C-alpha cells in the first residue's frame, strides 16, 4: 500500500466516523455576522490553522479548496461569495465528498443566506485538479500538502499555480519542523497521513513555493503544534512540530528573487524626518515599516547606525514594501 492509499483510507474512516482532533489542531471558528457553523462540521475540522482571511476575500472571488474535510472552510468561503459555484471543493475521497454534501444541508437549515449550490464539489486529486487554467482568485489547502513526498508536493504546488489567475493567492496551513527526522519516521505512512512525519523546515517549504514561480510569499502565523517523543515514537529526542499559515501570491518573479515576508520590520531613528535608500524604500522617522527579507538585507547592508532591523517574527499582517 502506498502512502497516498494509506492517507485515503484514513480520511475515508474520518468521513464515516468523525474523529475530533484526528490529526490536527482545530481551526478558528470565525464569528461572522449571520454565520453559524454546524457542530458536525466542527467535529470534522481536520485542519491545523485557518485559510480564511477576510483581506483575501473581497469582490466576490472565485475560490478553490482542496481536501474538503467536513466542509467548514468551504462554508466560510461561501460567506464571501454567495453565488452558484462561487466556491469549488475538490477531494479524492468519495466518502468525504458525500459527508460534505450532507453537512451543507445542515448548514442550510442554520444559515438562511446559504445554499448548497454555492459550493461545487468535484472528485479529483491535488496533483491533477479538475479546474481550468487561470480561473481561480483564491486557492486554499489546510494540512494536506505536508503529507506529500517531494515529487508529489512539487506537482500539487504546480497545479495550484496553474489554476490561479495572475496575482491570485494560494493560502495554506501546514505543519513544519526545523529538526531532522529519521527515515523510519519519514517513511511511516500513517504518521505522514496524520500530518506529522511529512513536516518540512520552513525554508524548504518556502523554496518549494518559489521554485513553482510564486513571486511573493507571506508567512502570516507560526504556532506550536505537536511533539514526537521517544516514549511514543521512534526517535531518540523530542521533536517539536509547529504549524504555519502562508499565502503564496502569483506575482511575477522579481529579477533579484522572490519577496518573502517573515515578519521583519525596519525602524529609522535618525535626525532627519525620513530617509530614502534610492531603491524604492522610504522610512519615516520612528515609524516601523514591514519589509521582506530581501529588503531587510539591503537596508542592513547600508551599514547605518540609525536603522534597526527586527528579527523574523513569522507573523506578517500586510503592508510595507519589498
PDB file of C-alpha atoms in Angstrom:
ATOM      1  CA  UNK A   1       0.000   0.000   0.000  1.00  0.00           C
ATOM      2  CA  UNK A   2       1.345   3.438  -0.929  1.00  0.00           C
ATOM      3  CA  UNK A   3       1.356   6.371   1.475  1.00  0.00           C
ATOM      4  CA  UNK A   4      -1.376   8.040  -0.595  1.00  0.00           C
ATOM      5  CA  UNK A   5      -3.587   4.936  -0.302  1.00  0.00           C
ATOM      6  CA  UNK A   6      -2.979   4.903   3.453  1.00  0.00           C
ATOM      7  CA  UNK A   7      -3.976   8.578   3.587  1.00  0.00           C
ATOM      8  CA  UNK A   8      -7.153   7.964   1.606  1.00  0.00           C
ATOM      9  CA  UNK A   9      -8.130   5.072   3.893  1.00  0.00           C
ATOM     10  CA  UNK A  10      -7.554   7.202   6.986  1.00  0.00           C
ATOM     11  CA  UNK A  11      -9.767  10.010   5.749  1.00  0.00           C
ATOM     12  CA  UNK A  12     -12.409   7.615   4.489  1.00  0.00           C
ATOM     13  CA  UNK A  13     -12.694   6.414   8.094  1.00  0.00           C
ATOM     14  CA  UNK A  14     -12.765  10.016   9.317  1.00  0.00           C
ATOM     15  CA  UNK A  15     -15.608  10.811   6.926  1.00  0.00           C
ATOM     16  CA  UNK A  16     -17.695   7.847   8.035  1.00  0.00           C
ATOM     17  CA  UNK A  17     -16.951   8.310  11.753  1.00  0.00           C
ATOM     18  CA  UNK A  18     -15.934  11.876  12.666  1.00  0.00           C
ATOM     19  CA  UNK A  19     -12.842  11.893  14.858  1.00  0.00           C
ATOM     20  CA  UNK A  20     -12.338  15.180  16.708  1.00  0.00           C
ATOM     21  CA  UNK A  21      -8.649  16.084  16.710  1.00  0.00           C
ATOM     22  CA  UNK A  22      -7.783  13.150  14.420  1.00  0.00           C
ATOM     23  CA  UNK A  23      -4.559  14.620  13.099  1.00  0.00           C
ATOM     24  CA  UNK A  24      -4.518  18.315  13.740  1.00  0.00           C
ATOM     25  CA  UNK A  25      -5.310  21.210  15.985  1.00  0.00           C
ATOM     26  CA  UNK A  26      -8.642  22.870  15.419  1.00  0.00           C
ATOM     27  CA  UNK A  27      -9.124  25.858  13.157  1.00  0.00           C
ATOM     28  CA  UNK A  28     -10.506  29.167  14.388  1.00  0.00           C
ATOM     29  CA  UNK A  29     -14.294  29.210  14.209  1.00  0.00           C
ATOM     30  CA  UNK A  30     -14.871  32.668  12.806  1.00  0.00           C
ATOM     31  CA  UNK A  31     -17.699  34.577  14.468  1.00  0.00           C
ATOM     32  CA  UNK A  32     -19.002  36.444  11.437  1.00  0.00           C
ATOM     33  CA  UNK A  33     -22.432  38.146  11.384  1.00  0.00           C
ATOM     34  CA  UNK A  34     -25.084  35.642  10.406  1.00  0.00           C
ATOM     35  CA  UNK A  35     -22.649  32.721  10.046  1.00  0.00           C
ATOM     36  CA  UNK A  36     -23.333  29.577  12.066  1.00  0.00           C
ATOM     37  CA  UNK A  37     -21.009  26.584  11.803  1.00  0.00           C
ATOM     38  CA  UNK A  38     -22.880  23.282  12.324  1.00  0.00           C
ATOM     39  CA  UNK A  39     -21.488  21.114  15.091  1.00  0.00           C
ATOM     40  CA  UNK A  40     -20.837  18.231  12.670  1.00  0.00           C
ATOM     41  CA  UNK A  41     -18.539  20.494  10.647  1.00  0.00           C
ATOM     42  CA  UNK A  42     -16.643  21.421  13.782  1.00  0.00           C
ATOM     43  CA  UNK A  43     -16.256  17.742  14.677  1.00  0.00           C
ATOM     44  CA  UNK A  44     -14.814  17.105  11.184  1.00  0.00           C
ATOM     45  CA  UNK A  45     -12.464  20.065  11.415  1.00  0.00           C
ATOM     46  CA  UNK A  46      -9.214  18.388  10.310  1.00  0.00           C
ATOM     47  CA  UNK A  47      -7.018  21.451   9.779  1.00  0.00           C
ATOM     48  CA  UNK A  48      -4.014  22.898  11.615  1.00  0.00           C
ATOM     49  CA  UNK A  49      -4.830  26.605  11.263  1.00  0.00           C
ATOM     50  CA  UNK A  50      -7.064  28.725   9.073  1.00  0.00           C
ATOM     51  CA  UNK A  51      -7.010  29.622   5.398  1.00  0.00           C
ATOM     52  CA  UNK A  52      -9.945  32.054   5.699  1.00  0.00           C
ATOM     53  CA  UNK A  53      -8.744  35.664   5.803  1.00  0.00           C
ATOM     54  CA  UNK A  54     -11.139  38.499   5.016  1.00  0.00           C
ATOM     55  CA  UNK A  55      -8.444  40.564   3.292  1.00  0.00           C
ATOM     56  CA  UNK A  56      -8.085  37.832   0.629  1.00  0.00           C
ATOM     57  CA  UNK A  57     -11.817  37.577   0.001  1.00  0.00           C
ATOM     58  CA  UNK A  58     -13.008  40.931  -1.330  1.00  0.00           C
ATOM     59  CA  UNK A  59     -15.026  41.478  -4.528  1.00  0.00           C
ATOM     60  CA  UNK A  60     -16.622  38.015  -4.723  1.00  0.00           C
ATOM     61  CA  UNK A  61     -13.503  35.998  -5.543  1.00  0.00           C
ATOM     62  CA  UNK A  62     -13.730  32.656  -7.302  1.00  0.00           C
ATOM     63  CA  UNK A  63     -12.360  30.171  -4.763  1.00  0.00           C
ATOM     64  CA  UNK A  64     -10.920  26.666  -4.737  1.00  0.00           C
ATOM     65  CA  UNK A  65     -10.417  24.480  -1.670  1.00  0.00           C
ATOM     66  CA  UNK A  66      -8.555  21.170  -1.975  1.00  0.00           C
ATOM     67  CA  UNK A  67      -9.232  18.482   0.621  1.00  0.00           C
ATOM     68  CA  UNK A  68     -12.779  19.351   1.693  1.00  0.00           C
ATOM     69  CA  UNK A  69     -12.881  17.809   5.162  1.00  0.00           C
ATOM     70  CA  UNK A  70     -16.315  18.300   6.688  1.00  0.00           C
ATOM     71  CA  UNK A  71     -16.968  21.419   4.604  1.00  0.00           C
ATOM     72  CA  UNK A  72     -16.357  24.035   7.305  1.00  0.00           C
ATOM     73  CA  UNK A  73     -13.912  26.190   5.383  1.00  0.00           C
ATOM     74  CA  UNK A  74     -15.995  25.803   2.227  1.00  0.00           C
ATOM     75  CA  UNK A  75     -18.922  27.251   4.165  1.00  0.00           C
ATOM     76  CA  UNK A  76     -16.745  30.066   5.471  1.00  0.00           C
ATOM     77  CA  UNK A  77     -15.512  30.855   1.963  1.00  0.00           C
ATOM     78  CA  UNK A  78     -19.103  30.836   0.669  1.00  0.00           C
ATOM     79  CA  UNK A  79     -19.883  33.605   3.137  1.00  0.00           C
ATOM     80  CA  UNK A  80     -17.771  35.883   0.934  1.00  0.00           C
ATOM     81  CA  UNK A  81     -19.114  34.666  -2.433  1.00  0.00           C
ATOM     82  CA  UNK A  82     -22.803  33.857  -2.341  1.00  0.00           C
ATOM     83  CA  UNK A  83     -23.061  32.779  -5.949  1.00  0.00           C
ATOM     84  CA  UNK A  84     -23.773  29.439  -7.577  1.00  0.00           C
ATOM     85  CA  UNK A  85     -20.486  27.606  -7.952  1.00  0.00           C
ATOM     86  CA  UNK A  86     -18.560  30.505  -6.431  1.00  0.00           C
ATOM     87  CA  UNK A  87     -16.523  28.010  -4.405  1.00  0.00           C
ATOM     88  CA  UNK A  88     -15.086  24.745  -5.755  1.00  0.00           C
ATOM     89  CA  UNK A  89     -14.225  21.924  -3.380  1.00  0.00           C
ATOM     90  CA  UNK A  90     -12.018  19.070  -4.603  1.00  0.00           C
ATOM     91  CA  UNK A  91     -11.350  15.790  -2.807  1.00  0.00           C
ATOM     92  CA  UNK A  92     -10.185  12.326  -3.841  1.00  0.00           C
ATOM     93  CA  UNK A  93     -12.189  10.537  -1.118  1.00  0.00           C
ATOM     94  CA  UNK A  94     -15.785   9.812  -2.141  1.00  0.00           C
ATOM     95  CA  UNK A  95     -16.939   9.416   1.443  1.00  0.00           C
ATOM     96  CA  UNK A  96     -15.596  12.854   2.376  1.00  0.00           C
ATOM     97  CA  UNK A  97     -17.382  14.468  -0.568  1.00  0.00           C
ATOM     98  CA  UNK A  98     -20.630  12.795   0.460  1.00  0.00           C
ATOM     99  CA  UNK A  99     -20.189  13.822   4.084  1.00  0.00           C
ATOM    100  CA  UNK A 100     -19.710  17.445   2.993  1.00  0.00           C
ATOM    101  CA  UNK A 101     -22.873  17.322   0.898  1.00  0.00           C
ATOM    102  CA  UNK A 102     -24.842  16.151   3.923  1.00  0.00           C
ATOM    103  CA  UNK A 103     -23.229  18.778   6.134  1.00  0.00           C
ATOM    104  CA  UNK A 104     -24.174  21.534   3.695  1.00  0.00           C
ATOM    105  CA  UNK A 105     -27.847  20.571   4.120  1.00  0.00           C
ATOM    106  CA  UNK A 106     -27.444  21.104   7.862  1.00  0.00           C
ATOM    107  CA  UNK A 107     -25.741  24.421   7.167  1.00  0.00           C
ATOM    108  CA  UNK A 108     -28.701  25.487   5.002  1.00  0.00           C
ATOM    109  CA  UNK A 109     -31.031  24.891   7.931  1.00  0.00           C
ATOM    110  CA  UNK A 110     -28.893  27.030  10.249  1.00  0.00           C
ATOM    111  CA  UNK A 111     -27.958  29.839   7.825  1.00  0.00           C
ATOM    112  CA  UNK A 112     -30.768  31.478   5.895  1.00  0.00           C
ATOM    113  CA  UNK A 113     -28.288  33.047   3.420  1.00  0.00           C
ATOM    114  CA  UNK A 114     -26.511  29.786   2.491  1.00  0.00           C
ATOM    115  CA  UNK A 115     -27.400  27.444  -0.362  1.00  0.00           C
ATOM    116  CA  UNK A 116     -25.580  24.213  -1.146  1.00  0.00           C
ATOM    117  CA  UNK A 117     -25.303  25.295  -4.763  1.00  0.00           C
ATOM    118  CA  UNK A 118     -22.808  27.977  -3.696  1.00  0.00           C
ATOM    119  CA  UNK A 119     -20.255  25.128  -3.456  1.00  0.00           C
ATOM    120  CA  UNK A 120     -19.416  22.882  -6.399  1.00  0.00           C
ATOM    121  CA  UNK A 121     -17.897  19.626  -5.160  1.00  0.00           C
ATOM    122  CA  UNK A 122     -15.646  17.730  -7.563  1.00  0.00           C
ATOM    123  CA  UNK A 123     -13.860  14.386  -7.381  1.00  0.00           C
ATOM    124  CA  UNK A 124     -10.172  14.842  -8.050  1.00  0.00           C
ATOM    125  CA  UNK A 125      -6.738  14.910  -6.515  1.00  0.00           C
ATOM    126  CA  UNK A 126      -4.347  17.746  -5.764  1.00  0.00           C
ATOM    127  CA  UNK A 127      -1.858  16.611  -8.410  1.00  0.00           C
ATOM    128  CA  UNK A 128      -4.415  16.715 -11.236  1.00  0.00           C
ATOM    129  CA  UNK A 129      -7.019  19.349 -10.409  1.00  0.00           C
ATOM    130  CA  UNK A 130     -10.267  19.282 -12.421  1.00  0.00           C
ATOM    131  CA  UNK A 131     -10.106  23.078 -12.790  1.00  0.00           C
ATOM    132  CA  UNK A 132      -9.307  25.350 -15.757  1.00  0.00           C
ATOM    133  CA  UNK A 133      -6.104  27.326 -16.116  1.00  0.00           C
ATOM    134  CA  UNK A 134      -6.034  30.891 -14.704  1.00  0.00           C
ATOM    135  CA  UNK A 135      -9.601  30.652 -13.365  1.00  0.00           C
ATOM    136  CA  UNK A 136      -9.235  30.974  -9.561  1.00  0.00           C
ATOM    137  CA  UNK A 137      -8.713  34.090  -7.419  1.00  0.00           C
ATOM    138  CA  UNK A 138      -8.035  32.344  -4.104  1.00  0.00           C
ATOM    139  CA  UNK A 139      -6.989  28.701  -3.719  1.00  0.00           C
ATOM    140  CA  UNK A 140      -6.507  27.034  -0.349  1.00  0.00           C
ATOM    141  CA  UNK A 141      -5.472  23.826   1.367  1.00  0.00           C
ATOM    142  CA  UNK A 142      -5.262  23.040   5.059  1.00  0.00           C
ATOM    143  CA  UNK A 143      -2.944  20.377   6.460  1.00  0.00           C
ATOM    144  CA  UNK A 144      -2.745  18.496   3.145  1.00  0.00           C
ATOM    145  CA  UNK A 145       0.464  19.437   1.346  1.00  0.00           C
ATOM    146  CA  UNK A 146       2.643  18.393   4.302  1.00  0.00           C
ATOM    147  CA  UNK A 147       1.520  14.815   3.650  1.00  0.00           C
ATOM    148  CA  UNK A 148       3.034  14.720   0.153  1.00  0.00           C
ATOM    149  CA  UNK A 149       6.508  13.447  -0.596  1.00  0.00           C
ATOM    150  CA  UNK A 150       8.828  15.707  -2.584  1.00  0.00           C
ATOM    151  CA  UNK A 151       7.810  14.915  -6.165  1.00  0.00           C
ATOM    152  CA  UNK A 152       4.093  14.818  -5.355  1.00  0.00           C
ATOM    153  CA  UNK A 153       4.375  18.100  -3.449  1.00  0.00           C
ATOM    154  CA  UNK A 154       6.028  19.679  -6.478  1.00  0.00           C
ATOM    155  CA  UNK A 155       3.147  18.520  -8.684  1.00  0.00           C
ATOM    156  CA  UNK A 156       0.483  19.741  -6.223  1.00  0.00           C
ATOM    157  CA  UNK A 157       2.003  23.217  -5.952  1.00  0.00           C
ATOM    158  CA  UNK A 158       2.394  23.425  -9.744  1.00  0.00           C
ATOM    159  CA  UNK A 159      -1.294  22.575 -10.135  1.00  0.00           C
ATOM    160  CA  UNK A 160      -2.313  25.357  -7.750  1.00  0.00           C
ATOM    161  CA  UNK A 161      -0.092  27.783  -9.658  1.00  0.00           C
ATOM    162  CA  UNK A 162      -1.687  26.674 -12.948  1.00  0.00           C
ATOM    163  CA  UNK A 163      -5.293  27.286 -11.908  1.00  0.00           C
ATOM    164  CA  UNK A 164      -4.692  30.662 -10.216  1.00  0.00           C
ATOM    165  CA  UNK A 165      -5.234  33.907 -12.077  1.00  0.00           C
ATOM    166  CA  UNK A 166      -2.287  36.337 -12.260  1.00  0.00           C
ATOM    167  CA  UNK A 167      -1.874  37.858  -8.771  1.00  0.00           C
ATOM    168  CA  UNK A 168      -4.112  35.127  -7.350  1.00  0.00           C
ATOM    169  CA  UNK A 169      -3.390  33.744  -3.884  1.00  0.00           C
ATOM    170  CA  UNK A 170      -2.670  30.277  -2.596  1.00  0.00           C
ATOM    171  CA  UNK A 171      -3.477  30.295   1.131  1.00  0.00           C
ATOM    172  CA  UNK A 172      -2.233  27.369   3.196  1.00  0.00           C
ATOM    173  CA  UNK A 173      -1.798  25.984   6.670  1.00  0.00           C
ATOM    174  CA  UNK A 174       0.661  23.145   7.242  1.00  0.00           C
ATOM    175  CA  UNK A 175       2.835  21.623   9.970  1.00  0.00           C
ATOM    176  CA  UNK A 176       6.562  22.378   9.754  1.00  0.00           C
ATOM    177  CA  UNK A 177       9.587  21.100  11.649  1.00  0.00           C
ATOM    178  CA  UNK A 178      13.097  22.521  11.941  1.00  0.00           C
ATOM    179  CA  UNK A 179      14.609  19.364  13.460  1.00  0.00           C
ATOM    180  CA  UNK A 180      15.776  16.388  11.395  1.00  0.00           C
ATOM    181  CA  UNK A 181      13.642  13.244  11.421  1.00  0.00           C
ATOM    182  CA  UNK A 182      14.986   9.758  10.867  1.00  0.00           C
ATOM    183  CA  UNK A 183      13.980   7.767   7.798  1.00  0.00           C
ATOM    184  CA  UNK A 184      11.732   5.408   9.746  1.00  0.00           C
ATOM    185  CA  UNK A 185       9.582   8.343  10.841  1.00  0.00           C
ATOM    186  CA  UNK A 186       9.660   9.889   7.357  1.00  0.00           C
ATOM    187  CA  UNK A 187       8.591   6.605   5.748  1.00  0.00           C
ATOM    188  CA  UNK A 188       5.827   5.750   8.231  1.00  0.00           C
ATOM    189  CA  UNK A 189       2.743   6.051   6.026  1.00  0.00           C
ATOM    190  CA  UNK A 190       0.320   6.501   8.894  1.00  0.00           C
ATOM    191  CA  UNK A 191       2.397   9.196  10.606  1.00  0.00           C
ATOM    192  CA  UNK A 192       2.609  11.012   7.278  1.00  0.00           C
ATOM    193  CA  UNK A 193      -1.167  10.732   6.827  1.00  0.00           C
ATOM    194  CA  UNK A 194      -1.583  12.067  10.373  1.00  0.00           C
ATOM    195  CA  UNK A 195       0.229  15.279   9.336  1.00  0.00           C
ATOM    196  CA  UNK A 196       3.315  14.564  11.415  1.00  0.00           C
ATOM    197  CA  UNK A 197       6.286  12.996   9.661  1.00  0.00           C
ATOM    198  CA  UNK A 198       5.981  14.931   6.397  1.00  0.00           C
ATOM    199  CA  UNK A 199       6.633  18.272   8.095  1.00  0.00           C
ATOM    200  CA  UNK A 200       9.366  20.291   6.337  1.00  0.00           C
ATOM    201  CA  UNK A 201      11.578  23.101   7.616  1.00  0.00           C
ATOM    202  CA  UNK A 202      10.091  26.492   6.770  1.00  0.00           C
ATOM    203  CA  UNK A 203      12.913  27.372   4.367  1.00  0.00           C
ATOM    204  CA  UNK A 204      12.298  24.182   2.344  1.00  0.00           C
ATOM    205  CA  UNK A 205       8.549  24.800   2.373  1.00  0.00           C
ATOM    206  CA  UNK A 206       9.028  28.342   1.056  1.00  0.00           C
ATOM    207  CA  UNK A 207      11.531  27.194  -1.573  1.00  0.00           C
ATOM    208  CA  UNK A 208       9.021  24.677  -2.928  1.00  0.00           C
ATOM    209  CA  UNK A 209       6.606  27.577  -3.473  1.00  0.00           C
ATOM    210  CA  UNK A 210       9.099  29.955  -5.057  1.00  0.00           C
ATOM    211  CA  UNK A 211      10.500  27.162  -7.269  1.00  0.00           C
ATOM    212  CA  UNK A 212       6.981  26.871  -8.703  1.00  0.00           C
ATOM    213  CA  UNK A 213       7.063  30.554  -9.664  1.00  0.00           C
ATOM    214  CA  UNK A 214       5.275  32.335  -6.815  1.00  0.00           C
ATOM    215  CA  UNK A 215       6.942  35.751  -6.598  1.00  0.00           C
ATOM    216  CA  UNK A 216       5.618  36.825  -3.183  1.00  0.00           C
ATOM    217  CA  UNK A 217       5.369  34.719  -0.027  1.00  0.00           C
ATOM    218  CA  UNK A 218       3.716  35.888   3.215  1.00  0.00           C
ATOM    219  CA  UNK A 219       4.196  33.915   6.431  1.00  0.00           C
ATOM    220  CA  UNK A 220       1.200  35.016   8.471  1.00  0.00           C
ATOM    221  CA  UNK A 221       1.372  32.846  11.572  1.00  0.00           C
ATOM    222  CA  UNK A 222       3.655  30.326  13.276  1.00  0.00           C
ATOM    223  CA  UNK A 223       2.253  28.331  16.176  1.00  0.00           C
ATOM    224  CA  UNK A 224       3.031  25.286  18.370  1.00  0.00           C
ATOM    225  CA  UNK A 225       1.516  22.078  17.000  1.00  0.00           C
ATOM    226  CA  UNK A 226       2.797  18.658  18.171  1.00  0.00           C
ATOM    227  CA  UNK A 227       5.582  16.787  19.967  1.00  0.00           C
ATOM    228  CA  UNK A 228       7.024  13.451  18.878  1.00  0.00           C
ATOM    229  CA  UNK A 229       8.593  11.927  21.976  1.00  0.00           C
ATOM    230  CA  UNK A 230      10.798   8.827  22.446  1.00  0.00           C
ATOM    231  CA  UNK A 231       8.161   7.090  24.571  1.00  0.00           C
ATOM    232  CA  UNK A 232       5.579   7.007  21.790  1.00  0.00           C
ATOM    233  CA  UNK A 233       7.586   7.381  18.568  1.00  0.00           C
ATOM    234  CA  UNK A 234      10.780   6.024  17.073  1.00  0.00           C
ATOM    235  CA  UNK A 235      13.008   8.958  17.980  1.00  0.00           C
ATOM    236  CA  UNK A 236      15.878   9.450  20.426  1.00  0.00           C
ATOM    237  CA  UNK A 237      14.927  13.065  21.176  1.00  0.00           C
ATOM    238  CA  UNK A 238      11.861  15.234  21.450  1.00  0.00           C
ATOM    239  CA  UNK A 239      10.831  16.597  18.065  1.00  0.00           C
ATOM    240  CA  UNK A 240       8.912  19.862  18.120  1.00  0.00           C
ATOM    241  CA  UNK A 241       6.476  20.472  15.259  1.00  0.00           C
ATOM    242  CA  UNK A 242       4.880  23.851  14.506  1.00  0.00           C
ATOM    243  CA  UNK A 243       2.122  24.920  12.144  1.00  0.00           C
ATOM    244  CA  UNK A 244       2.381  27.913   9.834  1.00  0.00           C
ATOM    245  CA  UNK A 245      -0.131  29.885   7.823  1.00  0.00           C
ATOM    246  CA  UNK A 246       1.231  31.058   4.482  1.00  0.00           C
ATOM    247  CA  UNK A 247      -0.009  32.934   1.415  1.00  0.00           C
ATOM    248  CA  UNK A 248       1.833  32.428  -1.883  1.00  0.00           C
ATOM    249  CA  UNK A 249       0.928  35.082  -4.445  1.00  0.00           C
ATOM    250  CA  UNK A 250       1.166  34.524  -8.201  1.00  0.00           C
ATOM    251  CA  UNK A 251       3.114  37.716  -8.752  1.00  0.00           C
ATOM    252  CA  UNK A 252       5.818  37.940 -11.415  1.00  0.00           C
ATOM    253  CA  UNK A 253       9.149  36.730 -10.069  1.00  0.00           C
ATOM    254  CA  UNK A 254      11.414  39.762  -9.405  1.00  0.00           C
ATOM    255  CA  UNK A 255      14.755  39.744 -11.207  1.00  0.00           C
ATOM    256  CA  UNK A 256      16.557  39.622  -7.860  1.00  0.00           C
ATOM    257  CA  UNK A 257      14.472  36.788  -6.457  1.00  0.00           C
ATOM    258  CA  UNK A 258      11.179  36.342  -4.584  1.00  0.00           C
ATOM    259  CA  UNK A 259       9.856  38.664  -1.895  1.00  0.00           C
ATOM    260  CA  UNK A 260       9.459  36.591   1.262  1.00  0.00           C
ATOM    261  CA  UNK A 261       7.800  38.285   4.231  1.00  0.00           C
ATOM    262  CA  UNK A 262       8.645  36.623   7.543  1.00  0.00           C
ATOM    263  CA  UNK A 263       7.524  39.437   9.819  1.00  0.00           C
ATOM    264  CA  UNK A 264      10.618  41.636   9.774  1.00  0.00           C
ATOM    265  CA  UNK A 265      10.362  45.405  10.247  1.00  0.00           C
ATOM    266  CA  UNK A 266      12.738  48.329   9.730  1.00  0.00           C
ATOM    267  CA  UNK A 267      12.720  51.381  12.035  1.00  0.00           C
ATOM    268  CA  UNK A 268      14.627  54.573  11.207  1.00  0.00           C
ATOM    269  CA  UNK A 269      15.501  56.638  14.299  1.00  0.00           C
ATOM    270  CA  UNK A 270      17.962  59.240  12.958  1.00  0.00           C
ATOM    271  CA  UNK A 271      17.911  63.041  12.847  1.00  0.00           C
ATOM    272  CA  UNK A 272      16.000  63.581   9.580  1.00  0.00           C
ATOM    273  CA  UNK A 273      12.259  63.265   9.040  1.00  0.00           C
ATOM    274  CA  UNK A 274      12.821  60.304   6.746  1.00  0.00           C
ATOM    275  CA  UNK A 275      15.442  58.544   4.674  1.00  0.00           C
ATOM    276  CA  UNK A 276      15.237  57.326   1.083  1.00  0.00           C
ATOM    277  CA  UNK A 277      17.559  54.476   0.169  1.00  0.00           C
ATOM    278  CA  UNK A 278      17.096  55.297  -3.546  1.00  0.00           C
ATOM    279  CA  UNK A 279      15.896  51.748  -4.118  1.00  0.00           C
ATOM    280  CA  UNK A 280      12.195  52.382  -3.626  1.00  0.00           C
ATOM    281  CA  UNK A 281      12.109  52.372   0.173  1.00  0.00           C
ATOM    282  CA  UNK A 282      11.273  55.423   2.272  1.00  0.00           C
ATOM    283  CA  UNK A 283      11.496  55.075   6.042  1.00  0.00           C
ATOM    284  CA  UNK A 284       9.706  57.703   8.091  1.00  0.00           C
ATOM    285  CA  UNK A 285      11.314  58.563  11.404  1.00  0.00           C
ATOM    286  CA  UNK A 286      10.187  56.268  14.239  1.00  0.00           C
ATOM    287  CA  UNK A 287       7.615  54.527  12.020  1.00  0.00           C
ATOM    288  CA  UNK A 288       8.078  50.741  11.762  1.00  0.00           C
ATOM    289  CA  UNK A 289       7.916  49.540   8.174  1.00  0.00           C
ATOM    290  CA  UNK A 290       7.232  45.890   7.328  1.00  0.00           C
ATOM    291  CA  UNK A 291       9.892  44.664   4.918  1.00  0.00           C
ATOM    292  CA  UNK A 292      10.570  41.431   3.099  1.00  0.00           C
ATOM    293  CA  UNK A 293      13.723  39.544   3.993  1.00  0.00           C
ATOM    294  CA  UNK A 294      15.413  40.734   0.799  1.00  0.00           C
ATOM    295  CA  UNK A 295      14.801  44.414   1.626  1.00  0.00           C
ATOM    296  CA  UNK A 296      15.849  43.848   5.241  1.00  0.00           C
ATOM    297  CA  UNK A 297      19.184  42.570   3.979  1.00  0.00           C
ATOM    298  CA  UNK A 298      19.628  45.515   1.613  1.00  0.00           C
ATOM    299  CA  UNK A 299      18.903  48.046   4.359  1.00  0.00           C
ATOM    300  CA  UNK A 300      21.266  46.288   6.752  1.00  0.00           C
ATOM    301  CA  UNK A 301      23.994  46.400   4.106  1.00  0.00           C
ATOM    302  CA  UNK A 302      23.889  50.222   4.167  1.00  0.00           C
ATOM    303  CA  UNK A 303      25.798  49.980   7.429  1.00  0.00           C
ATOM    304  CA  UNK A 304      23.864  52.791   9.099  1.00  0.00           C
ATOM    305  CA  UNK A 305      23.671  53.075  12.866  1.00  0.00           C
ATOM    306  CA  UNK A 306      20.225  54.697  12.777  1.00  0.00           C
ATOM    307  CA  UNK A 307      18.221  51.861  11.193  1.00  0.00           C
ATOM    308  CA  UNK A 308      17.023  48.936  13.295  1.00  0.00           C
ATOM    309  CA  UNK A 309      16.032  45.683  11.551  1.00  0.00           C
ATOM    310  CA  UNK A 310      13.957  43.292  13.649  1.00  0.00           C
ATOM    311  CA  UNK A 311      14.315  39.547  13.599  1.00  0.00           C
ATOM    312  CA  UNK A 312      11.678  37.461  11.809  1.00  0.00           C
ATOM    313  CA  UNK A 313       8.501  37.220  13.867  1.00  0.00           C
ATOM    314  CA  UNK A 314       6.809  34.856  11.378  1.00  0.00           C
ATOM    315  CA  UNK A 315       3.637  36.924  11.706  1.00  0.00           C
ATOM    316  CA  UNK A 316       3.009  39.216   8.728  1.00  0.00           C
ATOM    317  CA  UNK A 317      -0.165  41.309   8.525  1.00  0.00           C
ATOM    318  CA  UNK A 318       0.355  43.055   5.188  1.00  0.00           C
ATOM    319  CA  UNK A 319       1.628  46.422   4.052  1.00  0.00           C
ATOM    320  CA  UNK A 320       5.231  47.506   3.906  1.00  0.00           C
ATOM    321  CA  UNK A 321       7.461  47.036   0.895  1.00  0.00           C
ATOM    322  CA  UNK A 322       9.927  44.717  -0.791  1.00  0.00           C
TER     323      UNK A 322
END
